[in-house]
mmCIF file of C-alpha atoms in Angstrom:
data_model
loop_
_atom_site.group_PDB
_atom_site.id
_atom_site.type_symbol
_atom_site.label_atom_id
_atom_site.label_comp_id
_atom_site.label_asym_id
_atom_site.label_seq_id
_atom_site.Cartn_x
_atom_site.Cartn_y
_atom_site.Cartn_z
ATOM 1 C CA UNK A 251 -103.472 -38.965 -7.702
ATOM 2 C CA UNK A 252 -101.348 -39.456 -4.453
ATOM 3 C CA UNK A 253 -104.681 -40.835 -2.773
ATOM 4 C CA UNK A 254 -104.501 -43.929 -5.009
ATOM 5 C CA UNK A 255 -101.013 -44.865 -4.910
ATOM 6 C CA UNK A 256 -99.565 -47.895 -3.255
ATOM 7 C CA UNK A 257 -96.014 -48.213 -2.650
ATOM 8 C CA UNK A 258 -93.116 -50.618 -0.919
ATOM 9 C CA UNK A 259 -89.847 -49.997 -1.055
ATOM 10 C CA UNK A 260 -87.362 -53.212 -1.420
ATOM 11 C CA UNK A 261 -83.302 -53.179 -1.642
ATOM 12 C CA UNK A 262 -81.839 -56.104 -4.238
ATOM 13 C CA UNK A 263 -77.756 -56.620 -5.574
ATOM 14 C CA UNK A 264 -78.560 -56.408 -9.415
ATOM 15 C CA UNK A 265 -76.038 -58.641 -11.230
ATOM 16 C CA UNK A 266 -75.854 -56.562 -14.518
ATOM 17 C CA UNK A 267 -72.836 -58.338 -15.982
ATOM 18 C CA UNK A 268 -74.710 -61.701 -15.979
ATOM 19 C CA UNK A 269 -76.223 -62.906 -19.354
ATOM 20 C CA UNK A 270 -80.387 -61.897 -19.924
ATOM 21 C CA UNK A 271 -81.121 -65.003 -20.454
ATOM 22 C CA UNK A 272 -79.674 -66.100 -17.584
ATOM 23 C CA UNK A 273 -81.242 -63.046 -15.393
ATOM 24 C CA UNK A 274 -84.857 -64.646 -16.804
ATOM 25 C CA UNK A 275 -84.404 -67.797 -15.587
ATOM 26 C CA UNK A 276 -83.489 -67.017 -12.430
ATOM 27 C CA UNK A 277 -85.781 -63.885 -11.608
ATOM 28 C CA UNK A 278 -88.977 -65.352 -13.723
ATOM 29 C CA UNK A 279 -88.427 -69.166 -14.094
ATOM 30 C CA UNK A 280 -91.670 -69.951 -15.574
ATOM 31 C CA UNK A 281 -91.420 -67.189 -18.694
ATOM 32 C CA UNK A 282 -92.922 -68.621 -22.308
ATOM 33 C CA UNK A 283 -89.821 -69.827 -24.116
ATOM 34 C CA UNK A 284 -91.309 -67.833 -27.123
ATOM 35 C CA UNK A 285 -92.165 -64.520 -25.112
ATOM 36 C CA UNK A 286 -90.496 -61.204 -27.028
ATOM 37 C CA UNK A 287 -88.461 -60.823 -23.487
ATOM 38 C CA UNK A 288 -85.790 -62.677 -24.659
ATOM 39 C CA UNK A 289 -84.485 -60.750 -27.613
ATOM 40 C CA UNK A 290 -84.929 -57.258 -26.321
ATOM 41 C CA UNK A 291 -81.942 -57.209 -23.829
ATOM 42 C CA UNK A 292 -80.299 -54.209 -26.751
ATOM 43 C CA UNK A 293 -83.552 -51.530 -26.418
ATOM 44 C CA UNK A 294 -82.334 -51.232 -22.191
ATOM 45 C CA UNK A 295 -79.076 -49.297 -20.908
ATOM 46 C CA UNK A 296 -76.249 -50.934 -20.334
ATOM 47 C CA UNK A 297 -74.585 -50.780 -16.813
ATOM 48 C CA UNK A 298 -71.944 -52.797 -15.317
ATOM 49 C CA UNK A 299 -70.934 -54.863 -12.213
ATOM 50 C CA UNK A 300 -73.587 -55.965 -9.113
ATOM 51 C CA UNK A 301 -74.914 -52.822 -7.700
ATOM 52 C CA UNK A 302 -77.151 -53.219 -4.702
ATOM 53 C CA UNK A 303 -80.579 -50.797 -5.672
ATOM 54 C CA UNK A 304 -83.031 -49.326 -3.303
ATOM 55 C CA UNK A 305 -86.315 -49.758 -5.428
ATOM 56 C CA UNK A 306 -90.259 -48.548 -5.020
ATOM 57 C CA UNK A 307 -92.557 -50.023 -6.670
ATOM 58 C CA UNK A 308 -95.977 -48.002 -6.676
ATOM 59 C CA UNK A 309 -99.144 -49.178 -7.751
ATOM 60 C CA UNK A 310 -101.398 -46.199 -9.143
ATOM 61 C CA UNK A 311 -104.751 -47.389 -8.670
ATOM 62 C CA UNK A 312 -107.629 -49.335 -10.341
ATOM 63 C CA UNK A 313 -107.343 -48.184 -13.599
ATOM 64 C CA UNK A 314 -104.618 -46.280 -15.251
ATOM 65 C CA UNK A 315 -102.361 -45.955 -18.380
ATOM 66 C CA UNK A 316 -98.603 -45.447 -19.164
ATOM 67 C CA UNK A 317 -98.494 -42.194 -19.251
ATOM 68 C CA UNK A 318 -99.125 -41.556 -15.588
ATOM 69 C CA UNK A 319 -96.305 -43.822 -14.722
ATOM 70 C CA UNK A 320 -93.827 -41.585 -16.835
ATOM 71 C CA UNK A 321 -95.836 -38.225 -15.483
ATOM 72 C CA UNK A 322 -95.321 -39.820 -11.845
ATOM 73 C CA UNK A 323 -91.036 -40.118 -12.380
ATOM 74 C CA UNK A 324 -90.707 -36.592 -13.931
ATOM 75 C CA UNK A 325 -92.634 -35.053 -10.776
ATOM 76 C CA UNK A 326 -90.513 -37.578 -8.078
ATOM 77 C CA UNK A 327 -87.586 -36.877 -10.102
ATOM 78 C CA UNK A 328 -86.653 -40.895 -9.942
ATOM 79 C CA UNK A 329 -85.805 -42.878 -12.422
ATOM 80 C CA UNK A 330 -87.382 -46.156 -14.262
ATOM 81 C CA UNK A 331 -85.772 -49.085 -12.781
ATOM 82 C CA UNK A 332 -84.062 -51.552 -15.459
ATOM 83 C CA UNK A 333 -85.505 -54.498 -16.255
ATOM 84 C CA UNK A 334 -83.013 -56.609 -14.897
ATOM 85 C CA UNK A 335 -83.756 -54.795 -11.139
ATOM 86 C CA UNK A 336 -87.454 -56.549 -11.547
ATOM 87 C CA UNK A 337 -85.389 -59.897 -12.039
ATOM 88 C CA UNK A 338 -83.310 -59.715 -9.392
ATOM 89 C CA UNK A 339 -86.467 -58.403 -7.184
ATOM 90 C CA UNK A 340 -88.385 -61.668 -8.247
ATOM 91 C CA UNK A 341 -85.148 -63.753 -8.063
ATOM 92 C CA UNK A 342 -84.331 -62.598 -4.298
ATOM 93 C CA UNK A 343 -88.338 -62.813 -3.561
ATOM 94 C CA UNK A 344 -89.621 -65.661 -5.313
ATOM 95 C CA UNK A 345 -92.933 -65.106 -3.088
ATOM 96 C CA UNK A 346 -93.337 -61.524 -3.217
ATOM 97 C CA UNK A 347 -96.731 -61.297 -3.470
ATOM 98 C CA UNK A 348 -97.383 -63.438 -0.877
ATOM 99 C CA UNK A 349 -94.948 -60.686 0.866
ATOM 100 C CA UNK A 350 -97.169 -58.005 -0.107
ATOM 101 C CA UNK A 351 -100.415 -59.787 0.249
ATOM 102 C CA UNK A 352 -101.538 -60.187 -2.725
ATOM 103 C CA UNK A 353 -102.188 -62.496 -4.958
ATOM 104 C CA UNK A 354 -100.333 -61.583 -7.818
ATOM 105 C CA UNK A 355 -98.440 -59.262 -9.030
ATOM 106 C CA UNK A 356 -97.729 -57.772 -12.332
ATOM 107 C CA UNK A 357 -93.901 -55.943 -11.762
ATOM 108 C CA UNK A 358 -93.230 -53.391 -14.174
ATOM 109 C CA UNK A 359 -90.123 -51.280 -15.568
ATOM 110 C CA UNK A 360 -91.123 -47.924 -17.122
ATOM 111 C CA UNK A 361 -88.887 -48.205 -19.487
ATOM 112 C CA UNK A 362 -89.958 -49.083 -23.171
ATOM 113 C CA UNK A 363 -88.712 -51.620 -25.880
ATOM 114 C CA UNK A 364 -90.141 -51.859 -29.469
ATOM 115 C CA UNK A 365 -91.750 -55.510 -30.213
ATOM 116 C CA UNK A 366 -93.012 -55.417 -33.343
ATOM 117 C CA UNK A 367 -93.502 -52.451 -34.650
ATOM 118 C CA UNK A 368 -95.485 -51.166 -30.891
ATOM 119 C CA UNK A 369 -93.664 -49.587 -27.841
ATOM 120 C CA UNK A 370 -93.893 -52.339 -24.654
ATOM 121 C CA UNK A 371 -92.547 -52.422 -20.934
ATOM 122 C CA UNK A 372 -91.277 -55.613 -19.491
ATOM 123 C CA UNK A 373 -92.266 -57.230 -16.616
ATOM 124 C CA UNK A 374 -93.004 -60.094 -14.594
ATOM 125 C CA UNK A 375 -95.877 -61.559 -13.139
ATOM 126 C CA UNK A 376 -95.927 -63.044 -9.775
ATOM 127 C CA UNK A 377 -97.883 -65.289 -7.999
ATOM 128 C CA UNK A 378 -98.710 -65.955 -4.203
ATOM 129 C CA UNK A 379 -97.330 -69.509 -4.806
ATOM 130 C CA UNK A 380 -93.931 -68.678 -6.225
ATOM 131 C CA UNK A 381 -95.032 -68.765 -9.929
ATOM 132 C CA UNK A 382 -93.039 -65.984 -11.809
ATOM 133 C CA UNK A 383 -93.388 -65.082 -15.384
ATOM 134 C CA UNK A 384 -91.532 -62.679 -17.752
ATOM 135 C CA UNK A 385 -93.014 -60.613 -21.010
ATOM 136 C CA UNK A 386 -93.788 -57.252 -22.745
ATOM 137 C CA UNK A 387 -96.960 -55.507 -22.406
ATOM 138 C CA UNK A 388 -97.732 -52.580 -24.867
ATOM 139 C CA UNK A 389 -98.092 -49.095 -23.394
ATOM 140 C CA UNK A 390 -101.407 -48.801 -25.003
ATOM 141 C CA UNK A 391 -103.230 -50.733 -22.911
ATOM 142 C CA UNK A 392 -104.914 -50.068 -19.627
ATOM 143 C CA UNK A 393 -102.972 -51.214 -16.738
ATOM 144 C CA UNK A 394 -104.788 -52.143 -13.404
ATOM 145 C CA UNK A 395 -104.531 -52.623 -9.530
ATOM 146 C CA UNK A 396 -102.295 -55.653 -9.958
ATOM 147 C CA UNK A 397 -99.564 -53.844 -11.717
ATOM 148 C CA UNK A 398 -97.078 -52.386 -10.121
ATOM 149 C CA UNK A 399 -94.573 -50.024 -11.776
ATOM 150 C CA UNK A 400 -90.853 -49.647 -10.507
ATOM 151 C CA UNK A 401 -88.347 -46.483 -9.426
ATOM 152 C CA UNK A 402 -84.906 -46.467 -8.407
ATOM 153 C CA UNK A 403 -84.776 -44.513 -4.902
#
């Protein structure tokens, strides 16, 4: 697996004590007013205060599934990062994939939230341009080279 993986490392103050909704806006501006992200603030852990996180993200190739995301943390020993961090990532780097030179980017927390009766991670998409996006994707589905899934260091 290590042969696939793409990683970058990023450091970001994560303002835990301000309001989700408020997070969104900020971190993905351009999120669907009717997206599940908004009500699912409860399903995460709560922390306090602004603590300043060393994340990696990692990208695990052209084709994979949730599973090796939460097989990759146990064997690292690292943790999921909230989904807040991914906020304050996109917030602090409204151009990140034009950082990383890519096109877009999906960011993704590890972590899981039920929407619905399925298990989902949240995440944001970003764009080249600046465009940034919040949602919930299910676990089941097959994740590819654009999404990138997030550790605390």
């Amino acid at each position: 697996m290590s042969a696939k993986l793409r990683t970058f490392k990023i450091e970001v103050p994560v303002n835990y004590d301000q309001a989700w909704a408020d997070a969104i806006r900020q971190g993905a501006p351009n999120s669907n007013t009717g997206s599940y992200i908004w009500n699912v603030e409860d399903q995460f852990p709560k922390e306090k205060g602004t603590i300043t996180e060393k994340l990696r993200f990692v990208q695990f190739g052209s084709s994979f599934y949730h599973q090796v995301v939460l097989d990759y943390a146990k064997e690292e020993k690292i943790a999921h990062i909230h989904p807040r961090s991914i906020f304050a990532t996109t917030e602090k780097h409204p151009k990140l994939a034009d950082e990383q030179d890519e096109d877009y980017m999906y960011l993704n927390s590890g972590l899981t939230c039920t929407v619905g009766g399925s298990v989902h991670v949240p995440r944001v998409r970003c764009f080249r341009v600046g465009f940034r996006g919040a949602r919930t994707d299910d676990v089941g589905r097959e994740f590819r080279s654009s999404s990138w899934f997030g550790f605390r260091e």
